[in-house]
Short mmCIF file of C-alpha atoms in Angstrom, two decimals:
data_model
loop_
_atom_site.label_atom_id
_atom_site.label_comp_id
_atom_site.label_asym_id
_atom_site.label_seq_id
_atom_site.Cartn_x
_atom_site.Cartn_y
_atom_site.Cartn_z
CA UNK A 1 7.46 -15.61 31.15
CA UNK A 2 10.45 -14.96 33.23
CA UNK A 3 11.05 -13.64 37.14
CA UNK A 4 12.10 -9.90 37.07
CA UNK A 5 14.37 -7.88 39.09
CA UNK A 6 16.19 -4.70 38.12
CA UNK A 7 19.44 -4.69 35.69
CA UNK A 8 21.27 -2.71 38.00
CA UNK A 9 21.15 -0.86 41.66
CA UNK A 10 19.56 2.74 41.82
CA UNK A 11 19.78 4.76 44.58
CA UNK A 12 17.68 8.05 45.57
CA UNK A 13 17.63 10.44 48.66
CA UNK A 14 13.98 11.92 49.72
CA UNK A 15 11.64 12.99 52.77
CA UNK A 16 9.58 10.68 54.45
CA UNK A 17 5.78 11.99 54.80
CA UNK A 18 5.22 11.47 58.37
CA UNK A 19 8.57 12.01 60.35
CA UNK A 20 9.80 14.79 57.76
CA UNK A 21 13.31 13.79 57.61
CA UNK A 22 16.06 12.78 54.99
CA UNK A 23 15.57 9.32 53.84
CA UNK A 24 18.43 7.48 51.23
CA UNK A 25 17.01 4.21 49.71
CA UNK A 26 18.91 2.32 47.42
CA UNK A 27 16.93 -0.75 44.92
CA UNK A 28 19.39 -3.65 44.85
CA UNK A 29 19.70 -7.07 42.04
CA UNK A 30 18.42 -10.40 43.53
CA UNK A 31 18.56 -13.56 42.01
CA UNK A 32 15.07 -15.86 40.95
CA UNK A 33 12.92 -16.61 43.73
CA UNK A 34 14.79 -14.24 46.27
CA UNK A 35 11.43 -11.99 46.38
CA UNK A 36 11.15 -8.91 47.38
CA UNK A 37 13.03 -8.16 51.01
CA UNK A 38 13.65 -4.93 53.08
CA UNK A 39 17.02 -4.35 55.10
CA UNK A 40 17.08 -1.25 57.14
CA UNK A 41 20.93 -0.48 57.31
CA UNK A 42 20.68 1.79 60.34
CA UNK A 43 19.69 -0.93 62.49
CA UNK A 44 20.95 -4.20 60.31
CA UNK A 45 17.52 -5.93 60.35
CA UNK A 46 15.74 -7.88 57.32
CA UNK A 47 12.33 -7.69 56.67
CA UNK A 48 11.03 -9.91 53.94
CA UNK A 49 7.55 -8.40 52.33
CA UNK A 50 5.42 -11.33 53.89
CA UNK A 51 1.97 -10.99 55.12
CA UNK A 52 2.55 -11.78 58.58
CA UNK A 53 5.04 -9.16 58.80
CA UNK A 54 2.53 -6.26 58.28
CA UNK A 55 2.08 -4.38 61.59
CA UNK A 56 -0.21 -1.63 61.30
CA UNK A 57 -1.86 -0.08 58.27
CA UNK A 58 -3.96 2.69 60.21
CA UNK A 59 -1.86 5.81 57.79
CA UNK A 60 0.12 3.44 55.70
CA UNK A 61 0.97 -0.35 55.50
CA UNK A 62 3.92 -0.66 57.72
CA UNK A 63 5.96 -3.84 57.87
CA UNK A 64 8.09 -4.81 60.88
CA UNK A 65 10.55 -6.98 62.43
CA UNK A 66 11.80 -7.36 65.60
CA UNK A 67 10.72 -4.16 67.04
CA UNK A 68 12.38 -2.16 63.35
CA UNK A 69 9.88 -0.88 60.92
CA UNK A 70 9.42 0.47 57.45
CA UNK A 71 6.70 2.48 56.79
CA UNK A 72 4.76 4.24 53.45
CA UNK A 73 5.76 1.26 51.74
CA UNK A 74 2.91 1.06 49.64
CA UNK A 75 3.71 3.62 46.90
CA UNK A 76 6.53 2.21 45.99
CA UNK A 77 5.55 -1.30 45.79
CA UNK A 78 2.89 -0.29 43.59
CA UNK A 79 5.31 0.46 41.10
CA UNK A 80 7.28 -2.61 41.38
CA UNK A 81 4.15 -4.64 41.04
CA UNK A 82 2.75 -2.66 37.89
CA UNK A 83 6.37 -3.35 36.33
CA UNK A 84 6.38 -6.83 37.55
CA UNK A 85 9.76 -7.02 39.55
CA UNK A 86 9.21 -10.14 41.71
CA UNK A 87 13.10 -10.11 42.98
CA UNK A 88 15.12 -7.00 44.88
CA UNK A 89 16.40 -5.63 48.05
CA UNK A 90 15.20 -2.18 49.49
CA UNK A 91 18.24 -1.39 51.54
CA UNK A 92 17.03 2.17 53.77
CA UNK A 93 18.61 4.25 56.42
CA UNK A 94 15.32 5.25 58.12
CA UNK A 95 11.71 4.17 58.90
CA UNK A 96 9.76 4.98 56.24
CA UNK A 97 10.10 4.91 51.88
CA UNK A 98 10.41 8.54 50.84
CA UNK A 99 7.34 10.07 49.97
CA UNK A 100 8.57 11.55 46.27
CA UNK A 101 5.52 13.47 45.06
CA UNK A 102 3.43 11.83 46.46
CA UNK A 103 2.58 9.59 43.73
CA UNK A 104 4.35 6.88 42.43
CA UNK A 105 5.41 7.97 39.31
CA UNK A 106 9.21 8.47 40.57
CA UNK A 107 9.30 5.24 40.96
CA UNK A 108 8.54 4.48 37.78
CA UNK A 109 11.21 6.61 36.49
CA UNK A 110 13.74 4.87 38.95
CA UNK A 111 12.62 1.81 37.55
CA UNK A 112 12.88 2.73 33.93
CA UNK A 113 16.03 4.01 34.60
CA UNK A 114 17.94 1.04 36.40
CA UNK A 115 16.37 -1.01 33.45
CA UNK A 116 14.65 -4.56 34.16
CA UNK A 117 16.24 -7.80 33.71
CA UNK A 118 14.88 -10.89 33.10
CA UNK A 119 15.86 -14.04 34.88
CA UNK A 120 16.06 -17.60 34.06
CA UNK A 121 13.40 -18.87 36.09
CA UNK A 122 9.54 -19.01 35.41
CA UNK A 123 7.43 -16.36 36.74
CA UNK A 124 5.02 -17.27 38.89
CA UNK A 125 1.44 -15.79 39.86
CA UNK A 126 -1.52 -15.92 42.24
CA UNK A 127 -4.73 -16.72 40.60
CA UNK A 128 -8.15 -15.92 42.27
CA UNK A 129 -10.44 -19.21 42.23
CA UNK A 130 -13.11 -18.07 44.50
CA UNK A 131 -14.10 -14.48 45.50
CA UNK A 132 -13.15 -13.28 48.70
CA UNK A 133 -14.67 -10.62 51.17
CA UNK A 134 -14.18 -8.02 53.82
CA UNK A 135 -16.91 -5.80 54.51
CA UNK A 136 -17.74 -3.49 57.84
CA UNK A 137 -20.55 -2.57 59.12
CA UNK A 138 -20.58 1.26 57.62
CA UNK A 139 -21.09 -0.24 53.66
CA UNK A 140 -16.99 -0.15 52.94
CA UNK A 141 -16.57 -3.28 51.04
CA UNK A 142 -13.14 -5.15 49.60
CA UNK A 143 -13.55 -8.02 47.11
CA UNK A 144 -11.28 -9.92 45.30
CA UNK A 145 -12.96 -12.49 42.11
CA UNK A 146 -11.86 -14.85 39.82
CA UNK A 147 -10.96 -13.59 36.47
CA UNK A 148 -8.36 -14.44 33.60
CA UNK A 149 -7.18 -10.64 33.50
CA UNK A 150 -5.89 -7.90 35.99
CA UNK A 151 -8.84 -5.54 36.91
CA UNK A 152 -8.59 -3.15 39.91
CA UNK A 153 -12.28 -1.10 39.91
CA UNK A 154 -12.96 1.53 42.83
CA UNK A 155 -15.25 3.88 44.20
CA UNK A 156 -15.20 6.51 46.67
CA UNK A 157 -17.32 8.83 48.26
CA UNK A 158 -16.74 11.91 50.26
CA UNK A 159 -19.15 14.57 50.77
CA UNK A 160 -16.78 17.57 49.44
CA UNK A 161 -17.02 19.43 46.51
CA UNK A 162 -14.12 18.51 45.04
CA UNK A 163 -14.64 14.73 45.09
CA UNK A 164 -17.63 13.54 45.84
CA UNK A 165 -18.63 9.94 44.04
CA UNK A 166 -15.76 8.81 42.11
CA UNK A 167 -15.53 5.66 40.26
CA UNK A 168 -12.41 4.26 38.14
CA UNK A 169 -12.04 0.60 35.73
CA UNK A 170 -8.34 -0.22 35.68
CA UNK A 171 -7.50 -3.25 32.68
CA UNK A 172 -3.63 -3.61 33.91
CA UNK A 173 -0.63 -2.71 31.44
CA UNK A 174 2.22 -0.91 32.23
CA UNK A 175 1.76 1.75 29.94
CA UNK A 176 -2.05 2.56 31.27
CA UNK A 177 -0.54 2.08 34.75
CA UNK A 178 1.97 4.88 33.85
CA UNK A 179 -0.39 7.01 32.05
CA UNK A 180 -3.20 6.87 34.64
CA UNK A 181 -2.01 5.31 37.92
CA UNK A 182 0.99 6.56 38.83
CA UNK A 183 0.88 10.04 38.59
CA UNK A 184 -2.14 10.14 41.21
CA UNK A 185 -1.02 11.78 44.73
CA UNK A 186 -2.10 10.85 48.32
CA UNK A 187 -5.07 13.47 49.09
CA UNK A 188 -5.60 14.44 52.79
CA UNK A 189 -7.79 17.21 54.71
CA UNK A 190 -6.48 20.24 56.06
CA UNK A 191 -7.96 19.52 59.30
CA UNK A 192 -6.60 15.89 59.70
CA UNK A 193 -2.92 17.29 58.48
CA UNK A 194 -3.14 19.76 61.41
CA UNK A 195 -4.14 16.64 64.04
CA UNK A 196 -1.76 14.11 62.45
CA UNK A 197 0.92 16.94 63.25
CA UNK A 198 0.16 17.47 66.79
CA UNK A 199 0.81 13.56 67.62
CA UNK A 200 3.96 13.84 65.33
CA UNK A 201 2.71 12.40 61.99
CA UNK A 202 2.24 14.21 58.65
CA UNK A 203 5.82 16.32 59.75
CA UNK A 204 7.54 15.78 56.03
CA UNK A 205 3.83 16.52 54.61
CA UNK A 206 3.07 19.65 51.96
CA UNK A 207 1.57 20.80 48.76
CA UNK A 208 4.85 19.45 47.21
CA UNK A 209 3.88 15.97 47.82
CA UNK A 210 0.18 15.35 48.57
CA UNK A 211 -3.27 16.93 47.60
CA UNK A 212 -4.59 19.10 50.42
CA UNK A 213 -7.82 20.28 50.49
CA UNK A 214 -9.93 22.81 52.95
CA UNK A 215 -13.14 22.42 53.64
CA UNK A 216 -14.51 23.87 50.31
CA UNK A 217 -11.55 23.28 47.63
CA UNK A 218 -8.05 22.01 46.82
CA UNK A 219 -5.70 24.19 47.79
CA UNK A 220 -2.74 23.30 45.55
CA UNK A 221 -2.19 26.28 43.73
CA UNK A 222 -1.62 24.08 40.63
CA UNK A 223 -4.98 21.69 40.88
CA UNK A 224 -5.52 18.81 39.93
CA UNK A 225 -4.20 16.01 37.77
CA UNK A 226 -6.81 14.34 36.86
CA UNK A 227 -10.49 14.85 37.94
CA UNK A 228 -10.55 12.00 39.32
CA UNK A 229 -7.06 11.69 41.06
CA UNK A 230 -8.54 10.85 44.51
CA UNK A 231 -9.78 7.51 43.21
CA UNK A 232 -7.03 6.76 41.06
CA UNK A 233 -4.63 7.09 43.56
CA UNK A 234 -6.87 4.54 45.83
CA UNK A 235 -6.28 2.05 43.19
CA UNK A 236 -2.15 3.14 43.01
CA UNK A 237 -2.53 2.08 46.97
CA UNK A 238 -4.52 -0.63 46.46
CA UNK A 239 -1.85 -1.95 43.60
CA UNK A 240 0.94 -1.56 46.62
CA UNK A 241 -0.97 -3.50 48.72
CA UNK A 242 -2.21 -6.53 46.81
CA UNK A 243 1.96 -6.98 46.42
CA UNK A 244 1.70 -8.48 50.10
CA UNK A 245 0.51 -11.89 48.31
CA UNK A 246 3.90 -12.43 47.13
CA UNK A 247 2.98 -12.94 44.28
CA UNK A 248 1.34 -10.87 41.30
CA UNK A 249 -2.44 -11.25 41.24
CA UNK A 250 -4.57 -12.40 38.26
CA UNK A 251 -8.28 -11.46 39.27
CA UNK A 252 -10.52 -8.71 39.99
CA UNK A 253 -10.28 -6.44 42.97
CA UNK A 254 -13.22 -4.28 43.61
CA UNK A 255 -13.77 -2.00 46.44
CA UNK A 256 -16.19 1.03 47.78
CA UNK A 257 -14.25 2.90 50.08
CA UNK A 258 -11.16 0.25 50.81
CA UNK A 259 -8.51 1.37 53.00
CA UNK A 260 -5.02 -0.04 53.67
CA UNK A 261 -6.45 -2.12 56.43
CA UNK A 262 -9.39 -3.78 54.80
CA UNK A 263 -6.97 -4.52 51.91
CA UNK A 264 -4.78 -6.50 54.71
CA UNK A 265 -7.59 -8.23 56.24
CA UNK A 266 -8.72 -8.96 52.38
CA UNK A 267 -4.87 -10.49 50.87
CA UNK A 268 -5.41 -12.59 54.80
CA UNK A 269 -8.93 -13.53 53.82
CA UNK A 270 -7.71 -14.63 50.53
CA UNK A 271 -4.82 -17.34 52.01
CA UNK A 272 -6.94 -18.96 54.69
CA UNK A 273 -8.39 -21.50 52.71
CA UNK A 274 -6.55 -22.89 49.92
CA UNK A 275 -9.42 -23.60 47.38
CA UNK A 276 -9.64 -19.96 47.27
CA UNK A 277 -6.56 -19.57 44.88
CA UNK A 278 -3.90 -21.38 42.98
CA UNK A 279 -0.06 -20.32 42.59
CA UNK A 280 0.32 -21.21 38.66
CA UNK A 281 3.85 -21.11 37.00
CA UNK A 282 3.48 -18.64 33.67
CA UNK A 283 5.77 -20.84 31.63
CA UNK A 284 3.06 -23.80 32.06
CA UNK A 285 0.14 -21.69 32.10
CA UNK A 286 -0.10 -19.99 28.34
CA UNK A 287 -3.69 -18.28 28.75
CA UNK A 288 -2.30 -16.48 32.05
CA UNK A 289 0.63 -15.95 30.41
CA UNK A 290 -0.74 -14.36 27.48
CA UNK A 291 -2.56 -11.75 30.08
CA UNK A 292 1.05 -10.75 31.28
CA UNK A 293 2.77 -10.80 27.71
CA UNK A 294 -0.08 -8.29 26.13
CA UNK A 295 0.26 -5.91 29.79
CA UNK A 296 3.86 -5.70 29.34
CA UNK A 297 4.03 -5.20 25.74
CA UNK A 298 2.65 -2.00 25.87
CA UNK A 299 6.22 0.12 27.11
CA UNK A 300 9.71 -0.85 26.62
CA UNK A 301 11.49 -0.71 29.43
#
């Protein structure tokens, strides 16, 4: 098992969701153990996907750096995760990663088409040893537990006809991430997209990239999906967001109504005591390994 990265640079031009204007973004080549690192061009700052450089996740996780941001980042990290690309530079000319479709099934084709390369270093991964948990006082619950596989299980529940209690089991591969991951979209009420306007959020927002429902129904005059897409697209976040550790995660994450911000507080959780996981080297590690062989087997890239 060998560090990824891509086996050349791609380059794409889109809106962002909340400020509504022109974003290019371009997926650079980095050598083993580089990791993943933003650059915003426009203002020449770096800032590596760490942790401690998250600094809000209210609509989005948002990483920052000396007073520059980069929002919405969570889509496409998703992707990179899923494919296992543990080495690149984001180089972007704005604040926040174009919102595509909403889903993050662009940036699987992005990926597919700059190809992956393998490097000659071991990969690396984050094991959990001991479950971790953030809960609030309203029942919404984050968990992360020991396992020798990749399992991300959710549910929601919103009092709306179209979605109500929704529940979803993803076993990680690429191929079941691409079949029924990625092509989930963000969801949001008609209501809230008319508020987050007025304090100048939601501006690059529309049918064309989210699922937007009234009071009653969806409203996209195409539908749905999936039936399910609201909680499969909580698990596509989720994905993006467990990418913080550095590091991809063997274990189970399970949540009821997890956000962006209890997933923070959970990947936190997870690193402040060290008995709660182990970084283990896939070359050395041949049942772990053998998790990550079978999940990538199942697409050529």
């Amino acid at each position: 098992m060998k560090q990824r990265t891509l086996a050349k640079e791609v380059e794409i031009v889109g809106i962002g969701l909340h400020k509504g204007v022109p974003v290019k973004m371009k997926l650079e080549p980095l050598e083993a153990d580089a990791g993943i690192i933003f650059y915003r061009v426009d203002a020449g700052v770096t800032i590596p996907l760490a942790i401690e450089n998250v600094v809000d996740t209210k609509m989005a996780t948002v990483i920052g750096k000396d007073g520059v941001v980069i929002s919405t980042i969570e889509h496409l990290l998703s992707a990179l995760y899923a494919y296992g690309i543990d080495n690149l530079r984001v180089v972007i000319d704005n604040d926040e990663v174009p919102v595509l479709d909403g889903s993050s099934s662009g940036y699987c084709m992005l990926i597919e088409e700059a190809g992956i390369k393998e490097l000659n270093k071991s990969k690396k991964a984050i094991k959990v040893k001991k479950a971790v948990e953030v809960t609030t006082e309203d029942g919404k619950r984050v968990t992360l537990k020991p396992s020798n596989r990749i399992i991300y299980d959710f549910e929601i529940s919103f009092d709306h006809p179209s979605i109500g209690k929704q529940n979803f089991h993803f076993d990680y591969s690429i191929g079941e991430y691409k079949e029924n991951i990625s092509r989930a979209r963000t969801f949001g009420f008609l209501h809230e997209v008319q508020y987050l306007r007025s304090i100048g959020l939601a501006q690059g927002g529309s049918m064309e990239n989210a699922i937007v429902l009234d009071q009653s129904k969806v409203l996209n005059p195409e539908g749905l999906r999936f039936d399910d897409e609201f909680v499969r697209h909580k698990i596509l976040d989720a994905i993006g967001d467990m990418a913080l550790l550095g590091y991809t995660m063997i274990g189970e994450y399970d949540a009821v109504a997890g956000s962006h911000h209890l997933n923070h507080l959970l990947t936190k959780e997870l690193y402040k005591d060290a008995s709660n996981y182990e970084v283990i080297d896939l070359e050395e590690a041949s049942e772990e390994a053998e998790v990550f062989e079978l999940a990538y087997s199942k697409v050529e890239v």
